[in-house]
Coordinates of C-alpha atoms and ligand atoms in Angstrom, one line a residue:
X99 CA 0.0 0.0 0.0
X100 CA 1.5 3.1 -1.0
X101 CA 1.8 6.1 1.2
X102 CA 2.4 9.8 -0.1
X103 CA 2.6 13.0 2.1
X104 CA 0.7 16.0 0.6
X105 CA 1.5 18.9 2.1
X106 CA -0.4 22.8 1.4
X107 CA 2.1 24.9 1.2
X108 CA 2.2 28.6 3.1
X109 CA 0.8 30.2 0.1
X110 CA -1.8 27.8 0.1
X111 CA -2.8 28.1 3.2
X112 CA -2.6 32.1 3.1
X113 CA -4.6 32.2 0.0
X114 CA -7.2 30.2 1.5
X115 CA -7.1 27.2 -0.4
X116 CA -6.5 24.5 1.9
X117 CA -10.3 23.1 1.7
X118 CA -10.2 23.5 -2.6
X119 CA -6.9 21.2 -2.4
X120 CA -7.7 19.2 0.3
X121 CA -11.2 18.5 -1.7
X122 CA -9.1 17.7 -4.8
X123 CA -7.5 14.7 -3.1
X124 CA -10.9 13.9 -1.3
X125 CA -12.5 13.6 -4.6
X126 CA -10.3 11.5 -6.4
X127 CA -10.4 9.1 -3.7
X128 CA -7.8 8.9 -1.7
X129 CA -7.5 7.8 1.8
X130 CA -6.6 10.3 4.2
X131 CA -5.2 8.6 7.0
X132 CA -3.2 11.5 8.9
X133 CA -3.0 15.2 9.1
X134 CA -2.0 18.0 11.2
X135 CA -1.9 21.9 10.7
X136 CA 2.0 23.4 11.5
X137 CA 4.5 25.5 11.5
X138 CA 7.9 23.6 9.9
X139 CA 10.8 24.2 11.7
X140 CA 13.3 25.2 9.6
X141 CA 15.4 21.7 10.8
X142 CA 11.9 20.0 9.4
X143 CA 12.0 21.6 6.4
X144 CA 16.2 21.3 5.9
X145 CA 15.2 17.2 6.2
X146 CA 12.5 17.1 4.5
X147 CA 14.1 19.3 0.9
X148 CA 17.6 17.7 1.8
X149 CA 17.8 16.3 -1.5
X150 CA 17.6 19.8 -3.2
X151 CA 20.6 21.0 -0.9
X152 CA 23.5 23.2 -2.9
X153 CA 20.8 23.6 -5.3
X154 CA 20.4 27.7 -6.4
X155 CA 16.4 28.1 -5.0
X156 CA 17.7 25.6 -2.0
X157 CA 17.2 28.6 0.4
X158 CA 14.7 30.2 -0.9
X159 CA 12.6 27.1 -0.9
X160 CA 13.1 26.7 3.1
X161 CA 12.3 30.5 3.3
X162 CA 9.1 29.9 2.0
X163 CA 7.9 26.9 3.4
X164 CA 8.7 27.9 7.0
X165 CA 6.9 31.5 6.0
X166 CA 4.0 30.6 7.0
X167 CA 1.8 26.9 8.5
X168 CA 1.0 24.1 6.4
X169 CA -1.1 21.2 6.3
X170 CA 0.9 17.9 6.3
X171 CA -1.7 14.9 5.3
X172 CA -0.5 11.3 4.6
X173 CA -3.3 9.7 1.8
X174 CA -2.8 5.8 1.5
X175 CA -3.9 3.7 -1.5
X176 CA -2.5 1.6 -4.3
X177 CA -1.4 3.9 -6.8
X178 CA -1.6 6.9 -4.8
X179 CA 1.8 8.5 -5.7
X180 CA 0.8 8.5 -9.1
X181 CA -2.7 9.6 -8.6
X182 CA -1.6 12.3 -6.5
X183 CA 1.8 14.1 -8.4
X184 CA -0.7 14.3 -11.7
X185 CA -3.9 16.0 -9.6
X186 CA -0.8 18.3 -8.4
X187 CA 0.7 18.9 -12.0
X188 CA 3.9 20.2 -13.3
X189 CA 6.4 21.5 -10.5
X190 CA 6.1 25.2 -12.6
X191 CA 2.6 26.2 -12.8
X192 CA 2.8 27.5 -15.6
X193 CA 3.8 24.8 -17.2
X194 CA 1.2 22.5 -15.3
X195 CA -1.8 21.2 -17.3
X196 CA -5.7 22.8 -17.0
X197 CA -7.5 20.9 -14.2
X198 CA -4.3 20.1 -11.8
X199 CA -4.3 21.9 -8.8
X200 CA -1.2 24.2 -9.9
X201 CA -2.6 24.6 -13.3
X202 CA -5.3 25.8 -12.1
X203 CA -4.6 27.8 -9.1
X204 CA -0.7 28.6 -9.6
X205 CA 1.5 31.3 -11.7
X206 CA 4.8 30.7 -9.5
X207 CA 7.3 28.0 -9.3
X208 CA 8.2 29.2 -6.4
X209 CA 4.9 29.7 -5.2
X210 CA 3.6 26.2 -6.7
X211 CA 0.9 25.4 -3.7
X212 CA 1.3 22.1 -3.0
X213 CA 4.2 19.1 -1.9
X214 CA 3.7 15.1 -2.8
X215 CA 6.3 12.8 -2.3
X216 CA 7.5 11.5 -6.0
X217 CA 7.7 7.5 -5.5
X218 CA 7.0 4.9 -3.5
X219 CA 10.2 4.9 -1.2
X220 CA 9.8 8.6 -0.6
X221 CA 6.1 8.4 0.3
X222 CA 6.8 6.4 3.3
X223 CA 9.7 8.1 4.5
X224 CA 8.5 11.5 4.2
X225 CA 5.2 10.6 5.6
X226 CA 7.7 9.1 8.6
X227 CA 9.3 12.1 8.9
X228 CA 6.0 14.5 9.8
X229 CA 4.1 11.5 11.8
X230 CA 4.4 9.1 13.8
X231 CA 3.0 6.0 13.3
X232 CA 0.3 6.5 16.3
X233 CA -0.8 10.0 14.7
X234 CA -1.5 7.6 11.5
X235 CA -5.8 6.4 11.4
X236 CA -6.5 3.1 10.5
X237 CA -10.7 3.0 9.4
X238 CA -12.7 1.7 7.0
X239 CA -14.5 3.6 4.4
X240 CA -17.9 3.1 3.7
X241 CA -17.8 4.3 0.0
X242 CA -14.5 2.0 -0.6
X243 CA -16.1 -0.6 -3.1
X244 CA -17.5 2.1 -5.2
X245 CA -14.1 3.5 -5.4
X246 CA -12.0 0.1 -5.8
X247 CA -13.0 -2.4 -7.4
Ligands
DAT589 P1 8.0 19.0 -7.1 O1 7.5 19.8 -6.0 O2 7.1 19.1 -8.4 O3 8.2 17.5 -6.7 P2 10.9 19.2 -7.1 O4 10.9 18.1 -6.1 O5 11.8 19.1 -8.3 O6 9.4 19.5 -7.6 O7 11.3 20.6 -6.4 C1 10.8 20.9 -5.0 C2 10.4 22.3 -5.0 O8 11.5 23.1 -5.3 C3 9.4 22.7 -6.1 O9 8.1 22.4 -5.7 C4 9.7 24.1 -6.3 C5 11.2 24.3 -6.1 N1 11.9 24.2 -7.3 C6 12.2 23.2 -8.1 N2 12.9 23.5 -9.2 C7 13.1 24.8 -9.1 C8 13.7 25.8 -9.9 N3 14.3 25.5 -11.0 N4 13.6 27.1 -9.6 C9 13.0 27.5 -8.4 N5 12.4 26.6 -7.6 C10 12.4 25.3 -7.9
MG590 MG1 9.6 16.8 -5.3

């Protein structure tokens, strides 16, 4: 079962978008099975973008994700990475087709909205990295066979 955080970044948030993105994932259908509304500590977000480090927007990019809260979620299901990277589109809105959330809502790379972890392996460690596996909710969902087959 694959795992992928999803997080609404500052400008998001600020903007007051968190319930059109949030809905975005809802309505695919994706399982939500964690979330929490913070304030990354810039060690938190040094971790989390670690693999962008000595990379020219590497400050910048913990600038503006500490600038301001975010909500972290972890959604679960097969496929989700996938599922989730093309409701969030291109990296550079711009660039990002019609109907994804930063083709639709985004004009900035550097303002681009939204996080979700880019494969498998990363899914589950980045969702590690913002909870713990007790903040994580097992349930059942009452819709599930009219979303899986
Ligand atoms: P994504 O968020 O689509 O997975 P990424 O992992 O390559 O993109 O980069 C992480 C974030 O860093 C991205 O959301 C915005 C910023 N970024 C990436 N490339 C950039 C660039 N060339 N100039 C400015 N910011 C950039
Ligand atoms: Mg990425």
């Amino acid at each position: 079962m694959e795992r992928t955080l999803i997080l609404v970044k500052p400008d998001g948030v600020q903007r007051g978008l968190m319930g059109e993105i949030i809905g975005r994932f809802e309505r695919r259908g994706l399982k939500l099975v964690g979330m929490k509304f913070i304030l990354m500590s810039t060690e938190l977000a040094e971790r989390h973008y670690a693999v962008h480090q000595g990379r020219p927007f590497y400050n910048d990019l913990v600038e503006y994700i500490t600038s301001g809260p975010v909500v972290a979620m972890a959604w679960e299901g097969k496929e989700a990475i996938t599922a989730a990277r093309n409701s969030i589109g291109a990296t550079n809105p711009v660039e990002a087709s019609a109907g994804t959330i930063r083709g639709d809502l985004g004009m900035e790379i550097g303002r681009n909205l939204v996080h979700g972890s880019d494969s498998a392996e990363n899914g589950l460690k980045e969702v590690s990295l913002f909870f713990s596996e007790e903040e994580l909710v097992a349930w059942d969902r009452v819709t599930e066979e009219w979303i899986r087959e």
